[in-house]
CSV table of C-alpha atoms in Angstrom, one decimal:
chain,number,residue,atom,x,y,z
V,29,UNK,CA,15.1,-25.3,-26.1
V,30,UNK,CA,11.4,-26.6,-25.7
V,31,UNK,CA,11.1,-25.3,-22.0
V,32,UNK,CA,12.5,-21.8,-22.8
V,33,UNK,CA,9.9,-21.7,-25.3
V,34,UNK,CA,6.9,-22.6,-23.6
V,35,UNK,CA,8.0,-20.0,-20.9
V,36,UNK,CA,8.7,-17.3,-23.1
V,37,UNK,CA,5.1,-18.1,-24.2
V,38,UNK,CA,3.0,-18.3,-21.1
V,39,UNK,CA,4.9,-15.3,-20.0
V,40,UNK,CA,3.4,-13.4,-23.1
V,41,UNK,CA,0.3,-15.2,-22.1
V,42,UNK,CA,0.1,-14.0,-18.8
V,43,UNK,CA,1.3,-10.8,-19.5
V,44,UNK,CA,-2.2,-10.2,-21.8
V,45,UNK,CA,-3.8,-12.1,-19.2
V,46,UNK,CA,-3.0,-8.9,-16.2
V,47,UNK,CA,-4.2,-6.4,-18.5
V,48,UNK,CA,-7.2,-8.3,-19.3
V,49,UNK,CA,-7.6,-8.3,-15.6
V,50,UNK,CA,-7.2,-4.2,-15.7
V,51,UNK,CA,-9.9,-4.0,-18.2
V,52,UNK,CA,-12.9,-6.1,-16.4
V,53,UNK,CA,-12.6,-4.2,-13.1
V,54,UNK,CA,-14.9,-1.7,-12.4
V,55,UNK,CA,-14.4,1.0,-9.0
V,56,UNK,CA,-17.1,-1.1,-7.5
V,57,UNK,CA,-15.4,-4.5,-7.4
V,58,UNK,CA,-12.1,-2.4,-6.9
V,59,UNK,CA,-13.1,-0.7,-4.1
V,60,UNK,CA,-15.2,-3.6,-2.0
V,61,UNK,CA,-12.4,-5.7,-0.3
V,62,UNK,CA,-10.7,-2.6,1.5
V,63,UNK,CA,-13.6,-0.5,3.5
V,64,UNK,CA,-11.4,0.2,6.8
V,65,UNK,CA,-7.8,-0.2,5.5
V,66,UNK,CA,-8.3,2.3,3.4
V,67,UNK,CA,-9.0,5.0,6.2
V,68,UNK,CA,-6.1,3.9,8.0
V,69,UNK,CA,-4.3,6.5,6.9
V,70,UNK,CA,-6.2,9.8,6.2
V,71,UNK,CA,-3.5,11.5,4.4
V,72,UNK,CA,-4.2,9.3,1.1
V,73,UNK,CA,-5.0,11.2,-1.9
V,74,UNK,CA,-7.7,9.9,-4.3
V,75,UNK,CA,-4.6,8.6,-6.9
V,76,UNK,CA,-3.2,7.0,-3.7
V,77,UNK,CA,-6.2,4.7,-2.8
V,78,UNK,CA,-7.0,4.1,-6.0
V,79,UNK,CA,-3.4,3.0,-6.6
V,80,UNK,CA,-3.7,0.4,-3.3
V,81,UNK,CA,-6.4,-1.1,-3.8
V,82,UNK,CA,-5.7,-1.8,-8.3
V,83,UNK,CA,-1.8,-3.2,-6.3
V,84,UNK,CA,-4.0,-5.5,-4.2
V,85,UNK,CA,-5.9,-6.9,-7.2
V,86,UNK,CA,-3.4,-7.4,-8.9
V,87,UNK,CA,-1.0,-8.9,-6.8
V,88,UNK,CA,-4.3,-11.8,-5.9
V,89,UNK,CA,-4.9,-12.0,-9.6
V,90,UNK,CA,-0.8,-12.4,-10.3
V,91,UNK,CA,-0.8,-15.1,-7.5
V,92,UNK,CA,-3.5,-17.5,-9.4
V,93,UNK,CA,-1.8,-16.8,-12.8
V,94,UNK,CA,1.6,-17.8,-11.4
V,95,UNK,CA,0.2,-21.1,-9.5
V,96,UNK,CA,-1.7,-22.3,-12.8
V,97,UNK,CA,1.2,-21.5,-14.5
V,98,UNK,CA,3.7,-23.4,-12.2
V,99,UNK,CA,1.7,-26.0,-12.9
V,100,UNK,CA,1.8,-26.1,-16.6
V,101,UNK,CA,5.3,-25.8,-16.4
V,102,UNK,CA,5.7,-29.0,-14.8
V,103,UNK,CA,3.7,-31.1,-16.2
V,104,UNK,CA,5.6,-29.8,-19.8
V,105,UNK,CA,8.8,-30.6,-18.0
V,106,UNK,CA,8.1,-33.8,-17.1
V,107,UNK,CA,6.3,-34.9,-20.2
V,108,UNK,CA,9.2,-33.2,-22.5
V,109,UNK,CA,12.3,-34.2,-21.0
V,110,UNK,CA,10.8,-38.0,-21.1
V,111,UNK,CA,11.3,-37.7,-17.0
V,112,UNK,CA,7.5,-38.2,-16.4
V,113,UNK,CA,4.5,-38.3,-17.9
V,114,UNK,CA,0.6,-36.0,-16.6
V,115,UNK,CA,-1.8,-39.0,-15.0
V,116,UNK,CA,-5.1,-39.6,-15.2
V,117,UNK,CA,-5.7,-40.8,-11.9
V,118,UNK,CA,-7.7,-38.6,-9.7
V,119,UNK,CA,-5.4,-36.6,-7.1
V,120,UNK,CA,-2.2,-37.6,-9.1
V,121,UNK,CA,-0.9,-34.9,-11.2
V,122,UNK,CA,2.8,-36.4,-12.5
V,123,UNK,CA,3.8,-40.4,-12.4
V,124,UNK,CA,7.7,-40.1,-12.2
V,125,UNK,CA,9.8,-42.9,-12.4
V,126,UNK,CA,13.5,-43.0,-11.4
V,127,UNK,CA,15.7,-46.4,-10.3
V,128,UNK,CA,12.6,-48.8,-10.4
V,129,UNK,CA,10.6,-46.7,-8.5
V,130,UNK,CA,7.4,-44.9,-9.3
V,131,UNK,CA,6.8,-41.3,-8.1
V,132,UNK,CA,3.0,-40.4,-7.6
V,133,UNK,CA,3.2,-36.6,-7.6
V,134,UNK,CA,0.7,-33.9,-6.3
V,135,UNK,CA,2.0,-30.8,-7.6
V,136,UNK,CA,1.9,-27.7,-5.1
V,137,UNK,CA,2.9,-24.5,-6.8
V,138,UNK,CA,3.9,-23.0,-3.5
V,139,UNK,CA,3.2,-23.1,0.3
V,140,UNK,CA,1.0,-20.5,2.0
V,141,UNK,CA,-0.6,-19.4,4.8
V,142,UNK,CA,-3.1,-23.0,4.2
V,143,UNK,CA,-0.7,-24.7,3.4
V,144,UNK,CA,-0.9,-27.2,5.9
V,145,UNK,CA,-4.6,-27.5,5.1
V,146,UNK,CA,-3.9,-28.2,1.3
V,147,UNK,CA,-1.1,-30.8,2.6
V,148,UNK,CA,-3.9,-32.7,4.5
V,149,UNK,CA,-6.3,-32.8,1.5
V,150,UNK,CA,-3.1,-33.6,-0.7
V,151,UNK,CA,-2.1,-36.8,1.3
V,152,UNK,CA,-6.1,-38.2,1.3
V,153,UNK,CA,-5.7,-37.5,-2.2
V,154,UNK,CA,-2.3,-39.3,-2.3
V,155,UNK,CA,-3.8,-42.5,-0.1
V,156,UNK,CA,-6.8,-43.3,-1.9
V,157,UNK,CA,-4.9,-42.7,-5.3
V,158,UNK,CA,-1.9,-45.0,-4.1
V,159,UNK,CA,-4.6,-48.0,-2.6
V,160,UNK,CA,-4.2,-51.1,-4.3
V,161,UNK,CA,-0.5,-50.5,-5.4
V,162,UNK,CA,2.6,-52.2,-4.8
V,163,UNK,CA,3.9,-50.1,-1.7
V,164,UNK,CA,7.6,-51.1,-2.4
V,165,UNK,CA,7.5,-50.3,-6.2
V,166,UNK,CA,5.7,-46.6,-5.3
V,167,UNK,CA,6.4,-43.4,-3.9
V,168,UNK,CA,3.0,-41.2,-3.1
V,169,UNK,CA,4.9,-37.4,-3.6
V,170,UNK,CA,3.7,-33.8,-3.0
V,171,UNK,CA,6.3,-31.5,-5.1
V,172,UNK,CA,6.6,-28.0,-4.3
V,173,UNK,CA,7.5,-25.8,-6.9
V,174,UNK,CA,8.7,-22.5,-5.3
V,175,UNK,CA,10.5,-22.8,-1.7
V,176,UNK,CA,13.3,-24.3,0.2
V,177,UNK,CA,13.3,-27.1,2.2
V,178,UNK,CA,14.9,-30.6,2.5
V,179,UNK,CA,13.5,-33.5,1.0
V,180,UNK,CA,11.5,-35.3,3.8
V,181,UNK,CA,8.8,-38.3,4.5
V,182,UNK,CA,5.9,-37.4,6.2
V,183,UNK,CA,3.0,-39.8,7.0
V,184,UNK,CA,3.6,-41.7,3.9
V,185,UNK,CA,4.7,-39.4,1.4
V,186,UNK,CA,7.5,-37.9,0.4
V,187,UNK,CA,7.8,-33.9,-0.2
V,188,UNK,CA,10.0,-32.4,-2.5
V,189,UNK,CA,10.4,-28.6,-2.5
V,190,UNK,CA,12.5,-26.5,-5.2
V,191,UNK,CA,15.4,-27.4,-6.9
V,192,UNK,CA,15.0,-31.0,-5.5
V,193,UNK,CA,11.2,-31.1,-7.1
V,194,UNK,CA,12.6,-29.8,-10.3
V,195,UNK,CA,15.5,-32.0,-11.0
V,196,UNK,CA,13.0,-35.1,-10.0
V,197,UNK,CA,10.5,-34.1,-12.6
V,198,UNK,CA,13.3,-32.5,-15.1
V,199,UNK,CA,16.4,-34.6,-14.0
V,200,UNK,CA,18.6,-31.5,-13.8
V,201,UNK,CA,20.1,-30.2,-10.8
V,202,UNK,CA,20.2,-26.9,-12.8
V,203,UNK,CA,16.9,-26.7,-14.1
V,204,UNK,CA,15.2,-24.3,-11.5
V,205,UNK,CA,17.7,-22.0,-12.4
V,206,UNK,CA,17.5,-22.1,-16.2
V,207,UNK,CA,13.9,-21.5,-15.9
V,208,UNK,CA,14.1,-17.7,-14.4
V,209,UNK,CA,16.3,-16.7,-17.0
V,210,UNK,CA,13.3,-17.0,-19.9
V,211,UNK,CA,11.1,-15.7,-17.4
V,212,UNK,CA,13.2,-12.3,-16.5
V,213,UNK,CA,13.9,-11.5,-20.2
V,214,UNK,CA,9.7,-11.9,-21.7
V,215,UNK,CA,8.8,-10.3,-18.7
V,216,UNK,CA,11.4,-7.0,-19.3
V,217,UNK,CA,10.0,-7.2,-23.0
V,218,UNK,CA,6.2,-6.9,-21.4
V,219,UNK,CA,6.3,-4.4,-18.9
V,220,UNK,CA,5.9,-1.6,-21.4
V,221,UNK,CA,2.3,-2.4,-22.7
V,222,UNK,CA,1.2,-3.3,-19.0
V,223,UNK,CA,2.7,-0.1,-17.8
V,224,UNK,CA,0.6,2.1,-20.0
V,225,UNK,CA,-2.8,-0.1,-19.4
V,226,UNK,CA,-1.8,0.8,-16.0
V,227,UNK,CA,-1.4,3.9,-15.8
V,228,UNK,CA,-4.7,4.7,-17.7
V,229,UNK,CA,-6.9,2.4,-15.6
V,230,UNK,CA,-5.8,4.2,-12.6
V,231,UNK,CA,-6.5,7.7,-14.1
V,232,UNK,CA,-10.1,6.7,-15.0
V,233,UNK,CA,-10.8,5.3,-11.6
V,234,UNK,CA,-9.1,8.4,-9.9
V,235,UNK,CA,-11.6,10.7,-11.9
V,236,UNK,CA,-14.3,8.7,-10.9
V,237,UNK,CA,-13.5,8.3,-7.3
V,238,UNK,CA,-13.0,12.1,-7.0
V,239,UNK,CA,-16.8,12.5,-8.7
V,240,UNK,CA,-18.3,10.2,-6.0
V,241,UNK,CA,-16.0,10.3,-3.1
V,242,UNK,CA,-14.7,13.4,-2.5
V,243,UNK,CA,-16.1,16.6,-1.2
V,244,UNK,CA,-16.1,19.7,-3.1
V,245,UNK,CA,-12.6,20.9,-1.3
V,246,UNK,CA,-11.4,17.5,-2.7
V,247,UNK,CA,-11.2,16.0,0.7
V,248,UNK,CA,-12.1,12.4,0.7
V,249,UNK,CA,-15.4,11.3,2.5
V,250,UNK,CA,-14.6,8.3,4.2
V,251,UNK,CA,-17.9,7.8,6.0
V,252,UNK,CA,-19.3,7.9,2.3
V,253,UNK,CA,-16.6,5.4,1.6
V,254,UNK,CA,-17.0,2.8,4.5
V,255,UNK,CA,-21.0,3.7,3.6
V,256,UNK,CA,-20.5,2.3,0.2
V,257,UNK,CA,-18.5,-0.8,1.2
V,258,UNK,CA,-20.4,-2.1,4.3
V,259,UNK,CA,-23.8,-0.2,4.9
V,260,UNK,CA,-25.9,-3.1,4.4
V,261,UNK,CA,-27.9,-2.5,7.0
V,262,UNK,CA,-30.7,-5.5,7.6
V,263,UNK,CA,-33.6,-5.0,10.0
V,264,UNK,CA,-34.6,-9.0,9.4
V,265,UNK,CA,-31.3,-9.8,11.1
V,266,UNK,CA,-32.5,-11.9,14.5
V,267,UNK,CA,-31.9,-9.6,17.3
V,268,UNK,CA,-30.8,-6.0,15.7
């Protein structure tokens, strides 16, 4: 069907999208976010930090690609199962319709650590899209796309999370389920070529780390390290 297809597409999307992402680091940018964490634990080889800090990038870059794509997804959904349709009103994503009513949605791909921060800006959002409108006739939403929670108004909106988001923007109670199942199979078919980009990034930033990072037992020089990282030493800071 249309949504399996567009899945199985962004999922081949996004799966040239991560090794993309491999190709435009450098050991620089790989190495800057983790100074200290990294000498945590001394016993790490140079494969070993190399190999923690490419899993970090990856899992932040893996988190954007998965929220834009979220996204996407339900705005296709909507629009193709005749459910809703994308607005053009700024700080509405989706207008929804179902038994008279009209659904204002703000799509959230899934609640994090800010989430209550995004909420607030969501519902100003939400207020000063909604102004002027029949209150009866419509329904300010924030739709979640990944958790679990029950349906709930808060301060003048409703919030959907889930399975209840997805069958009011897909009118299927099964549709958050039919979803993964596209998702699993493209992603199987991918993981080979990833894999193998992988695996060769890591050697070439290993070899590298080893030339500039490690002593000529092969012992890692974290002082050199942390040096690398955070010596930015100032003297026109006030007061050092």
């Amino acid at each position: 069907n249309e949504v399996q297809a567009f899945t199985e597409q962004r999922i081949a999307d996004w799966d040239q999208r991560r090794i993309g992402m491999l190709n435009m680091l450098s050991l620089d940018t790989l190495l800057s976010p983790h100074p200290y964490s990294f000498v945590t634990e001394r016993s790490r080889s140079a494969g070993d930090v190399i190999s923690m800090a490419l899993d970090a990038a990856q899992a932040a870059h893996e988190r954007e690609t998965l929220a834009e794509w979220l996204f996407d997804l339900a705005v296709f959904v909507a629009d193709s199962t005749g459910q809703g349709r994308p607005s053009a009103v700024p700080g509405i994503d989706l207008e929804c319709s179902s038994n008279g009513i009209s659904f204002l949605v703000n799509i959230m791909p899934y609640c994090t650590a800010d989430s209550d921060l995004q909420i607030r800006v969501r519902e100003q959002a939400l207020r000063q899209a909604t102004t002027g409108r029949d209150a009866i006739r419509v329904q300010p939403t924030i739709g979640i796309c990944i958790g679990k929670a029950e349906t709930s108004y808060q301060r003048g909106y409703l919030k959907v999370v889930g399975s209840d988001f997805w069958r009011l923007i897909g009118g299927d109670e099964d549709l958050y389920r039919a979803i993964v199942q596209p998702i699993a199979a493209q992603v199987k078919t991918c993981r080979g070529s990833f894999a193998q980009e992988h695996a060769r990034i890591v050697n070439r930033f290993t070899h590298q780390f080893i030339e500039r990072f490690c002593d000529e037992s092969g012992a890692i020089d974290w002082v050199k390290l942390v040096e690398f990282n955070s010596g930015n030493f100032d003297a026109r800071v006030p007061g050092a």
